[in-house]
Coordinates of C-alpha atoms in Angstrom, one line a residue:
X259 CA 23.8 -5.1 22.4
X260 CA 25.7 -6.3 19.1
X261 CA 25.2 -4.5 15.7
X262 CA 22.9 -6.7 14.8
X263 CA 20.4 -5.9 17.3
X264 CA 17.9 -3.3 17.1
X265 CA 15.2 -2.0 18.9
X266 CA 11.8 -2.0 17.1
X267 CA 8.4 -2.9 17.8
X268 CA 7.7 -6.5 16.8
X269 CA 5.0 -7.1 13.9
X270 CA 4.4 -10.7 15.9
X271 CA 3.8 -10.1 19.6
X272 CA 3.8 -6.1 19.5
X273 CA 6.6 -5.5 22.3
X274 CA 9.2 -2.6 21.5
X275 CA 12.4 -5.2 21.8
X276 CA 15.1 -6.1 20.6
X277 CA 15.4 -7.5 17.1
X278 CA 18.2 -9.5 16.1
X279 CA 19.3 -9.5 12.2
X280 CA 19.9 -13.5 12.4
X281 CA 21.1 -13.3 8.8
X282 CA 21.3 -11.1 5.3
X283 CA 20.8 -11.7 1.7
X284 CA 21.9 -9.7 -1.3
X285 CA 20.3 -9.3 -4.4
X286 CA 20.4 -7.0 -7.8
X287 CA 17.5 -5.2 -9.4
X288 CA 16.8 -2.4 -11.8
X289 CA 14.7 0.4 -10.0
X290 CA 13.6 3.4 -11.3
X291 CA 14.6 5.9 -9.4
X292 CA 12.9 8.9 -10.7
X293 CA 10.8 9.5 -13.8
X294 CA 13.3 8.7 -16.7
X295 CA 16.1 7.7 -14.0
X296 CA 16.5 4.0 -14.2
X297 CA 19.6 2.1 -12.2
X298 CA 20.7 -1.4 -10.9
X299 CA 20.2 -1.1 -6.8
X300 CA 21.3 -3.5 -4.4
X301 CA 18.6 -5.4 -2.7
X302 CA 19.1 -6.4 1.3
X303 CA 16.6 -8.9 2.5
X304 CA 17.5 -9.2 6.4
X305 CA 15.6 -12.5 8.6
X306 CA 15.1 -11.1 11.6
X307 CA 13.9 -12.8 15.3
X308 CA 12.7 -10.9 18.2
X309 CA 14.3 -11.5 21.3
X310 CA 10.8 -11.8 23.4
X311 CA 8.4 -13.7 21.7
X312 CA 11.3 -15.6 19.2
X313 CA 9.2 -15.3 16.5
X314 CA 11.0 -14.4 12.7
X315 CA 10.3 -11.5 10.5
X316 CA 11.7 -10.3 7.0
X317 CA 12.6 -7.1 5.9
X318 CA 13.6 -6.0 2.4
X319 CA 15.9 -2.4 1.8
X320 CA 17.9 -0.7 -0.8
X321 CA 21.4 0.8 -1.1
X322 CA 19.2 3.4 -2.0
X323 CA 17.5 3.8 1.0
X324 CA 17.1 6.2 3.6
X325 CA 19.7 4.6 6.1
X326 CA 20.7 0.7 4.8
X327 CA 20.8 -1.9 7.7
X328 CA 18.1 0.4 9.9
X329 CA 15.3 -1.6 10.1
X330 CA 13.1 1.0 11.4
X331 CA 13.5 2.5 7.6
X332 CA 12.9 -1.0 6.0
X333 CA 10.1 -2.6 4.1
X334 CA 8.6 -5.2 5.9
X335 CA 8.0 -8.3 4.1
X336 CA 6.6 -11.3 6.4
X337 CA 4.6 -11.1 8.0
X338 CA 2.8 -9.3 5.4
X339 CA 0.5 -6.3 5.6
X340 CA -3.0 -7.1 5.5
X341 CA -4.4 -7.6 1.7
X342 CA -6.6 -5.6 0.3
X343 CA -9.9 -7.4 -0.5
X344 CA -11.5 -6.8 -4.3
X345 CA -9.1 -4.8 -5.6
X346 CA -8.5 -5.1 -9.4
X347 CA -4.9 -6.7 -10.7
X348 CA -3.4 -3.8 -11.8
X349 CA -4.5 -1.7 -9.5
X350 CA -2.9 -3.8 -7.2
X351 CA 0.5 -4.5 -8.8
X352 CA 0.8 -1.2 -9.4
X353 CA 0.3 0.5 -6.1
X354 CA 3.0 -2.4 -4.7
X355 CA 4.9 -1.2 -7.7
X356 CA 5.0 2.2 -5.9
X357 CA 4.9 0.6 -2.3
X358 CA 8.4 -0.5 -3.1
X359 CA 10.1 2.7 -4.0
X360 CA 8.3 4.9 -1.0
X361 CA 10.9 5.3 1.0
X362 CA 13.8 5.3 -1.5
X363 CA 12.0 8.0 -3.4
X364 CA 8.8 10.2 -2.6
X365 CA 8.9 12.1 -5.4
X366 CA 8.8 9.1 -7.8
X367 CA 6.3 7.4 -5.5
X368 CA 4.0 10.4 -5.9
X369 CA 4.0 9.4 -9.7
X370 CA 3.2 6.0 -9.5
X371 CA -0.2 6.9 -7.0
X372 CA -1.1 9.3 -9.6
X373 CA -0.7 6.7 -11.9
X374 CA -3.0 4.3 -10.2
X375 CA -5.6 6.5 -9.4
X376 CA -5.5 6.7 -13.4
X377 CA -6.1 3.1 -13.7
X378 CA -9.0 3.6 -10.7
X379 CA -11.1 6.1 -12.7
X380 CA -10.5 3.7 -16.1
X381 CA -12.0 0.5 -14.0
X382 CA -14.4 2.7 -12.7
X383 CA -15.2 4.0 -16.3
X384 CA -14.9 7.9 -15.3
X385 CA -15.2 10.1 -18.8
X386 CA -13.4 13.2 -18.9
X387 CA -10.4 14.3 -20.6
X388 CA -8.3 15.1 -17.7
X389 CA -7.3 12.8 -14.6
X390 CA -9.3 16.0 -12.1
X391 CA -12.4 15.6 -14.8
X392 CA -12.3 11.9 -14.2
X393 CA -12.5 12.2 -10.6
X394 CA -15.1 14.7 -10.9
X395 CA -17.2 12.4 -12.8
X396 CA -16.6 9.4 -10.0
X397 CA -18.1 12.7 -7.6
X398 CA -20.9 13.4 -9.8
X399 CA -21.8 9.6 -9.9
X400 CA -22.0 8.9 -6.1
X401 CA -18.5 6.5 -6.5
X402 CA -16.6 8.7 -4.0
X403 CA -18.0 10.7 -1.5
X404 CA -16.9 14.3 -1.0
X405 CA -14.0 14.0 1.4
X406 CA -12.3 11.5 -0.8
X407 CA -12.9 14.2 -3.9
X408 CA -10.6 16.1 -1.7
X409 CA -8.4 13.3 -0.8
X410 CA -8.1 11.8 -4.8
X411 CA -7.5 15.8 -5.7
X412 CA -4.6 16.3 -2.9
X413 CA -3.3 12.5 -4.6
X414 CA -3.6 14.2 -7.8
X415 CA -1.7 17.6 -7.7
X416 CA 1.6 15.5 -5.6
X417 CA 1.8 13.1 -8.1
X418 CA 2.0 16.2 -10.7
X419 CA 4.4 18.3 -8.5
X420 CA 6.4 14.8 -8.6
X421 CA 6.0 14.4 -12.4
X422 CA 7.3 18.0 -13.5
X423 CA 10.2 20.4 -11.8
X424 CA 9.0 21.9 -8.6
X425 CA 10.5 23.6 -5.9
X426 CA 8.0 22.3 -3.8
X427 CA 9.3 18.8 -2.6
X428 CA 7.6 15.6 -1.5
X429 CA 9.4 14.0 1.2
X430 CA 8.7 10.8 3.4
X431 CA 5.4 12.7 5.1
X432 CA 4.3 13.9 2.5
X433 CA 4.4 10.2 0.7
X434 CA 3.1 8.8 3.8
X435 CA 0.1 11.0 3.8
X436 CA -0.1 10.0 -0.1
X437 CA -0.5 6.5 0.9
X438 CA -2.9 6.6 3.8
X439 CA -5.3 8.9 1.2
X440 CA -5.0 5.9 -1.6
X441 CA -5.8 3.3 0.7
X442 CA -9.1 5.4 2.4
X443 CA -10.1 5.9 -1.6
X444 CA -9.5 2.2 -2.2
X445 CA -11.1 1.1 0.9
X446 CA -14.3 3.2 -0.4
X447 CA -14.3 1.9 -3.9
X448 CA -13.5 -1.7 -3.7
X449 CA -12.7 -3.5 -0.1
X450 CA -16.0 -2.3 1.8
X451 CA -18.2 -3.0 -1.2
X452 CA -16.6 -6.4 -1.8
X453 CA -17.0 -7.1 2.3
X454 CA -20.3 -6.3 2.3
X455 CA -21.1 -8.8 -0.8
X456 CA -18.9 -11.6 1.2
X457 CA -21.3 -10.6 4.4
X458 CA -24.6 -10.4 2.4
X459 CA -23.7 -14.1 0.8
X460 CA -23.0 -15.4 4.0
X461 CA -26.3 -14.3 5.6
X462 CA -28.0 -15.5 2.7
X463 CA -26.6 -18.6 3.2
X464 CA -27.3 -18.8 7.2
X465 CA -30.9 -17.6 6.0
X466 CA -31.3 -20.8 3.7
X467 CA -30.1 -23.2 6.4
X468 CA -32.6 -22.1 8.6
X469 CA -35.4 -22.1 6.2
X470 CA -34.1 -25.9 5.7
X471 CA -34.0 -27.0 9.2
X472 CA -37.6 -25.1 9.9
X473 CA -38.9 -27.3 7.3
X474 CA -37.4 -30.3 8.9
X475 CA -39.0 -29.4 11.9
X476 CA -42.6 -29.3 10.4

């Protein structure tokens, strides 16, 4: 196998194979690295095609990065993750905001999801003084349920531990766990409400057809 094959589990046809880096492209941005900590990075986008099903896929990295080149520890780009339906603009751009930095650096990532749960409780129109206040008012008004209280308050006190000296670190787990929490919480607030509206109109709709063609009928 060359160096520019790897074995990874396509995102196209789901077989652990072998990927082949067909080609790389190298790009400048300015990251910010940790709260305060702002640098140029070097971006590697890598098309890649899997040796089974021969289909492409892109993944982005960062000299930063855990191990530059490994695509196991790169972002993939195409085909994309699965959007989140009904989910607010900002929210949105910033959670990808922190998406981007996860693996180059948990702590700072911890930051940014506190920071979007901020922007959560504001669309939500929590009151309270405090970020935990806020998410105790979303409790108190039925918007999340107990387990995600628990969930938004575990999101909470990283993204503080992230935000001010700790000894206690945030690593990859840790940021993964961060970012399986966020997305049950957003999947709660927004996605499920906004699927059930999309299934609601849709069934109204089918209701109204019928109504037609029984009227037809007569």
């Amino acid at each position: 196998m060359s160096a520019k094959e790897q074995i990874l589990v396509c995102p196209h046809c789901g077989n652990k194979a072998s990927q082949e880096i067909k080609c790389t492209a190298l790009g400048k941005e300015e990251i910010e690295l940790d709260p305060g900590n702002v640098t140029d990075a070097e971006i590697y986008t890598y098309f890649v095609q899997c040796k089974t099903c021969l289909e492409t896929s892109i993944y982005t990295d960062w000299e930063y990065g855990t191990n530059p080149g490994n695509l196991a520890h790169a972002t993939l780009l195409y085909p994309s993750v699965k959007k989140l339906m009904g989910i607010p603009k900002a929210i949105q751009d910033s959670y990808a905001e922190a998406k981007r930095i996860q693996k180059i650096s948990p702590i700072a990532f911890a930051v940014l999801i506190r920071k979007v749960l901020e922007y959560l409780c504001k669309d939500q129109n929590a009151s309270g003084a405090s970020l935990k206040q806020q998410l105790e008012d979303l409790a108190d008004r039925n918007i999340i349920p107990a387990t995600l209280v628990r969930m938004t308050n575990a999101l909470r006190y990283l993204g503080n531990l992230g935000a001010h000296s700790s000894e206690i670190k945030i690593g990859a787990e840790e940021a993964q766990i961060m970012d399986d929490f966020f997305v049950a919480v957003v999947e709660y607030v927004y996605v499920a409400p906004e699927k059930l509206r999309i299934l609601n109109e849709k069934l109204k709709n089918k209701n109204s057809a019928n109504s037609v063609s029984l009227k037809k009928e007569k």
